[in-house]
Protein backbone atom coordinates (compact mmCIF):
# COMPACT_ATOMS: atom_id res chain seq x y z
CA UNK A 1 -1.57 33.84 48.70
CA UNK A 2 1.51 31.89 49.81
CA UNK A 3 1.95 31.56 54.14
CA UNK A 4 4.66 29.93 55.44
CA UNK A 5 5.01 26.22 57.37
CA UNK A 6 6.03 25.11 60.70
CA UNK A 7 9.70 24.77 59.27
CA UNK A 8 9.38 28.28 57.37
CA UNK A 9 8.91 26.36 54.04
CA UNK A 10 6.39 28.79 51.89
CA UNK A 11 2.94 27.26 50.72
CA UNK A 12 0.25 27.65 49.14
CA UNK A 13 -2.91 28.80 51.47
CA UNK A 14 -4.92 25.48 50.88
CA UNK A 15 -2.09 23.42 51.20
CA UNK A 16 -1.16 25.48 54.77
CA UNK A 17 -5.13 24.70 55.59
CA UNK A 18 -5.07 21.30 55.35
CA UNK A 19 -1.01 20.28 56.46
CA UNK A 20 -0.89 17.47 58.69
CA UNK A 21 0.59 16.88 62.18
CA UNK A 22 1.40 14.38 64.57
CA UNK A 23 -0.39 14.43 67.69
CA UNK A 24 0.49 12.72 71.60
CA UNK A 25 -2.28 12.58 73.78
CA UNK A 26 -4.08 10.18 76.22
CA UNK A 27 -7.10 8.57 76.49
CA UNK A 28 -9.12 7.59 79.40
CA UNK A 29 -12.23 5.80 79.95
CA UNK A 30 -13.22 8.51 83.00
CA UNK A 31 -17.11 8.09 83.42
CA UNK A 32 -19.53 10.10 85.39
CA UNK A 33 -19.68 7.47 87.89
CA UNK A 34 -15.83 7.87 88.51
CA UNK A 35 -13.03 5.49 86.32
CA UNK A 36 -13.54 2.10 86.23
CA UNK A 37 -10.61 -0.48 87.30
CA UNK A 38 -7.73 -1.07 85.53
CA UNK A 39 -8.33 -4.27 85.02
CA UNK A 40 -11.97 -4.29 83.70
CA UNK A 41 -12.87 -6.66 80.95
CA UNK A 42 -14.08 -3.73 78.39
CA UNK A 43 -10.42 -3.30 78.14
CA UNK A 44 -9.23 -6.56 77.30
CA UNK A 45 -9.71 -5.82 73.25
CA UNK A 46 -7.83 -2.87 73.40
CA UNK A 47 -4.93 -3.84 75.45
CA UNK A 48 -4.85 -6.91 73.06
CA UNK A 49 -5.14 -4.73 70.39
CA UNK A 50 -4.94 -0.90 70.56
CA UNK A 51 -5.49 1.24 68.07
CA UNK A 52 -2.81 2.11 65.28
CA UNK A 53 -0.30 4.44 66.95
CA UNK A 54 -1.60 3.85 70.06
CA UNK A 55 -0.67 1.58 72.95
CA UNK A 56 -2.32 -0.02 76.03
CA UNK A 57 -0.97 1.36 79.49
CA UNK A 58 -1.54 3.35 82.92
CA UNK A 59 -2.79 6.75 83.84
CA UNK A 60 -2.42 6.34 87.33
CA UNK A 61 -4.19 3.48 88.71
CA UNK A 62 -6.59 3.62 85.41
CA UNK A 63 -6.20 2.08 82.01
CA UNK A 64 -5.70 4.61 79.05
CA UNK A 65 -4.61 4.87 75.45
CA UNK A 66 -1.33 6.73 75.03
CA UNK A 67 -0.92 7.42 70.86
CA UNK A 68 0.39 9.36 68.33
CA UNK A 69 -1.75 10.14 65.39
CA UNK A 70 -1.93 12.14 62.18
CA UNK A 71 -4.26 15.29 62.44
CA UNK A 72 -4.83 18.56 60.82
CA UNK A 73 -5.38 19.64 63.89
CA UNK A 74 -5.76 17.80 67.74
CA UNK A 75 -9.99 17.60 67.42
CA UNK A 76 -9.11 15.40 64.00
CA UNK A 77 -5.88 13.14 65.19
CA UNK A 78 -8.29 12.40 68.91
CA UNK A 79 -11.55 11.63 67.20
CA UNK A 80 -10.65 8.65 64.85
CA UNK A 81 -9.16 7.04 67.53
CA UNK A 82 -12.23 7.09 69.87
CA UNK A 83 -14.47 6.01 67.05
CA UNK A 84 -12.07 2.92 66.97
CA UNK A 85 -12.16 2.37 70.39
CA UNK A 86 -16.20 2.87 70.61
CA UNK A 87 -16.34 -0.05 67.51
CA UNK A 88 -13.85 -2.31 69.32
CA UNK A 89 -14.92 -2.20 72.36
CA UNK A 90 -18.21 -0.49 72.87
CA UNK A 91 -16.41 2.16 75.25
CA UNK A 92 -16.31 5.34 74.94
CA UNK A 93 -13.22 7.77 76.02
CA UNK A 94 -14.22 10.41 77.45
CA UNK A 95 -10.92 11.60 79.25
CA UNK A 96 -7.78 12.91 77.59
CA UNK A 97 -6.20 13.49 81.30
CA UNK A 98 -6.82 16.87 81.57
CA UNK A 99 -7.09 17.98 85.72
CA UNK A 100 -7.86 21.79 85.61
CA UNK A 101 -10.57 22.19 83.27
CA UNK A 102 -11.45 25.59 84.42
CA UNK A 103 -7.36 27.03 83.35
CA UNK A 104 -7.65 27.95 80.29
CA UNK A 105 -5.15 29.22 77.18
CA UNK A 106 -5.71 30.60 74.29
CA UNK A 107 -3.02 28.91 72.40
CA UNK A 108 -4.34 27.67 69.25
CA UNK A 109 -5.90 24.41 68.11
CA UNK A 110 -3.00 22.33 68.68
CA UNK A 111 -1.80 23.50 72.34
CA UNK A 112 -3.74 22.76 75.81
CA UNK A 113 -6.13 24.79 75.22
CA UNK A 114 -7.06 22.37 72.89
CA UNK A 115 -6.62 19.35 74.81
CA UNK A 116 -9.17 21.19 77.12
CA UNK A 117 -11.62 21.37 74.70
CA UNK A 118 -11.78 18.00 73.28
CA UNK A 119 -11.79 16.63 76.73
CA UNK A 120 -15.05 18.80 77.21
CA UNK A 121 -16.50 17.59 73.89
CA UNK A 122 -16.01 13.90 74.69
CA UNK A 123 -17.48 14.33 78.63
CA UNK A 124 -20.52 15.91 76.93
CA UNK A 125 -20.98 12.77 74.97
CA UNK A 126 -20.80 10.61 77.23
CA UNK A 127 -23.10 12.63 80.13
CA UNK A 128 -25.57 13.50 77.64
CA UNK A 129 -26.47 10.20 76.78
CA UNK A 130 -26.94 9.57 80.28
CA UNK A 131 -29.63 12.31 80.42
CA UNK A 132 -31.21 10.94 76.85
CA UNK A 133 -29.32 13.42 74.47
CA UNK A 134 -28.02 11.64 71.24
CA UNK A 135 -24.90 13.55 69.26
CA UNK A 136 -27.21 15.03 67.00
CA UNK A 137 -28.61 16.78 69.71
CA UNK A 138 -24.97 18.02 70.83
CA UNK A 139 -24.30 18.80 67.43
CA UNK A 140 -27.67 20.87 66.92
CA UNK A 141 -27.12 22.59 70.44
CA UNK A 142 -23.54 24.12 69.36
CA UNK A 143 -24.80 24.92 66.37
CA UNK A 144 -27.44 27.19 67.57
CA UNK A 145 -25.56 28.40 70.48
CA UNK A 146 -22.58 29.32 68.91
CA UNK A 147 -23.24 29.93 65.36
């Protein structure tokens, strides 16, 4: 069965599955504690040198990531680049600037709605390892919980 893409080009199904995007989002290091200052030495690799299509700069008064990458979809363009980051640097981003978690929209996996959701996914990383739980813990929790 043949679907049509974003610029109303028909395609096969599988090939419609898996098309690629390009994805802008930020990245913050926001920790339970609150963000640390801009000009904390975690950061210094990364402002040196960011990840690929990504680039060192301000959220505020904060240090963040501000990139475009290739995804399928925003969960798999965010999550690469926060694995980087975490091998760099040892930090983990747990903020993609979201204020208004709580607003919600249904409007697919590459709108805000999904923006909310990956900022969700990364602050239960990082706040469950402060309470002892480990990713496959996460992982196994959703899993049940959601099917």
């Amino acid at each position: 069965m043949a679907t049509q893409d974003a610029r109303g080009c028909e395609v096969a199904a599988d090939e419609a599955a898996e098309e690629v995007n390009s994805y802008r989002f930020n990245l913050l290091h926001c920790l339970a504690e609150g963000l640390p200052d801009l000009h904390d030495p975690r950061y210094d690799v990364l402002k040196s040198a960011p990840p690929g299509g990504c680039s060192a700069g301000r959220y505020g008064d904060y240090f963040c990531l501000r990139c475009e990458r290739p995804g399928v979809n925003l969960l798999d363009a965010v999550a690469p680049v926060c694995a980087e980051v975490r091998g760099a640097s040892g930090v983990l981003m747990t903020d993609l600037g979201v204020e208004g978690l709580w607003e919600w929209t249904a409007d697919g996996p590459d709108g805000h709605g999904a923006t909310i959701v990956a900022q969700l996914l990364l602050m239960a990383a990082e706040r469950g390892s402060l309470i002892g739980y480990g990713v496959e813990d996460l992982v196994r929790f959703l899993r049940t919980a959601a099917g």
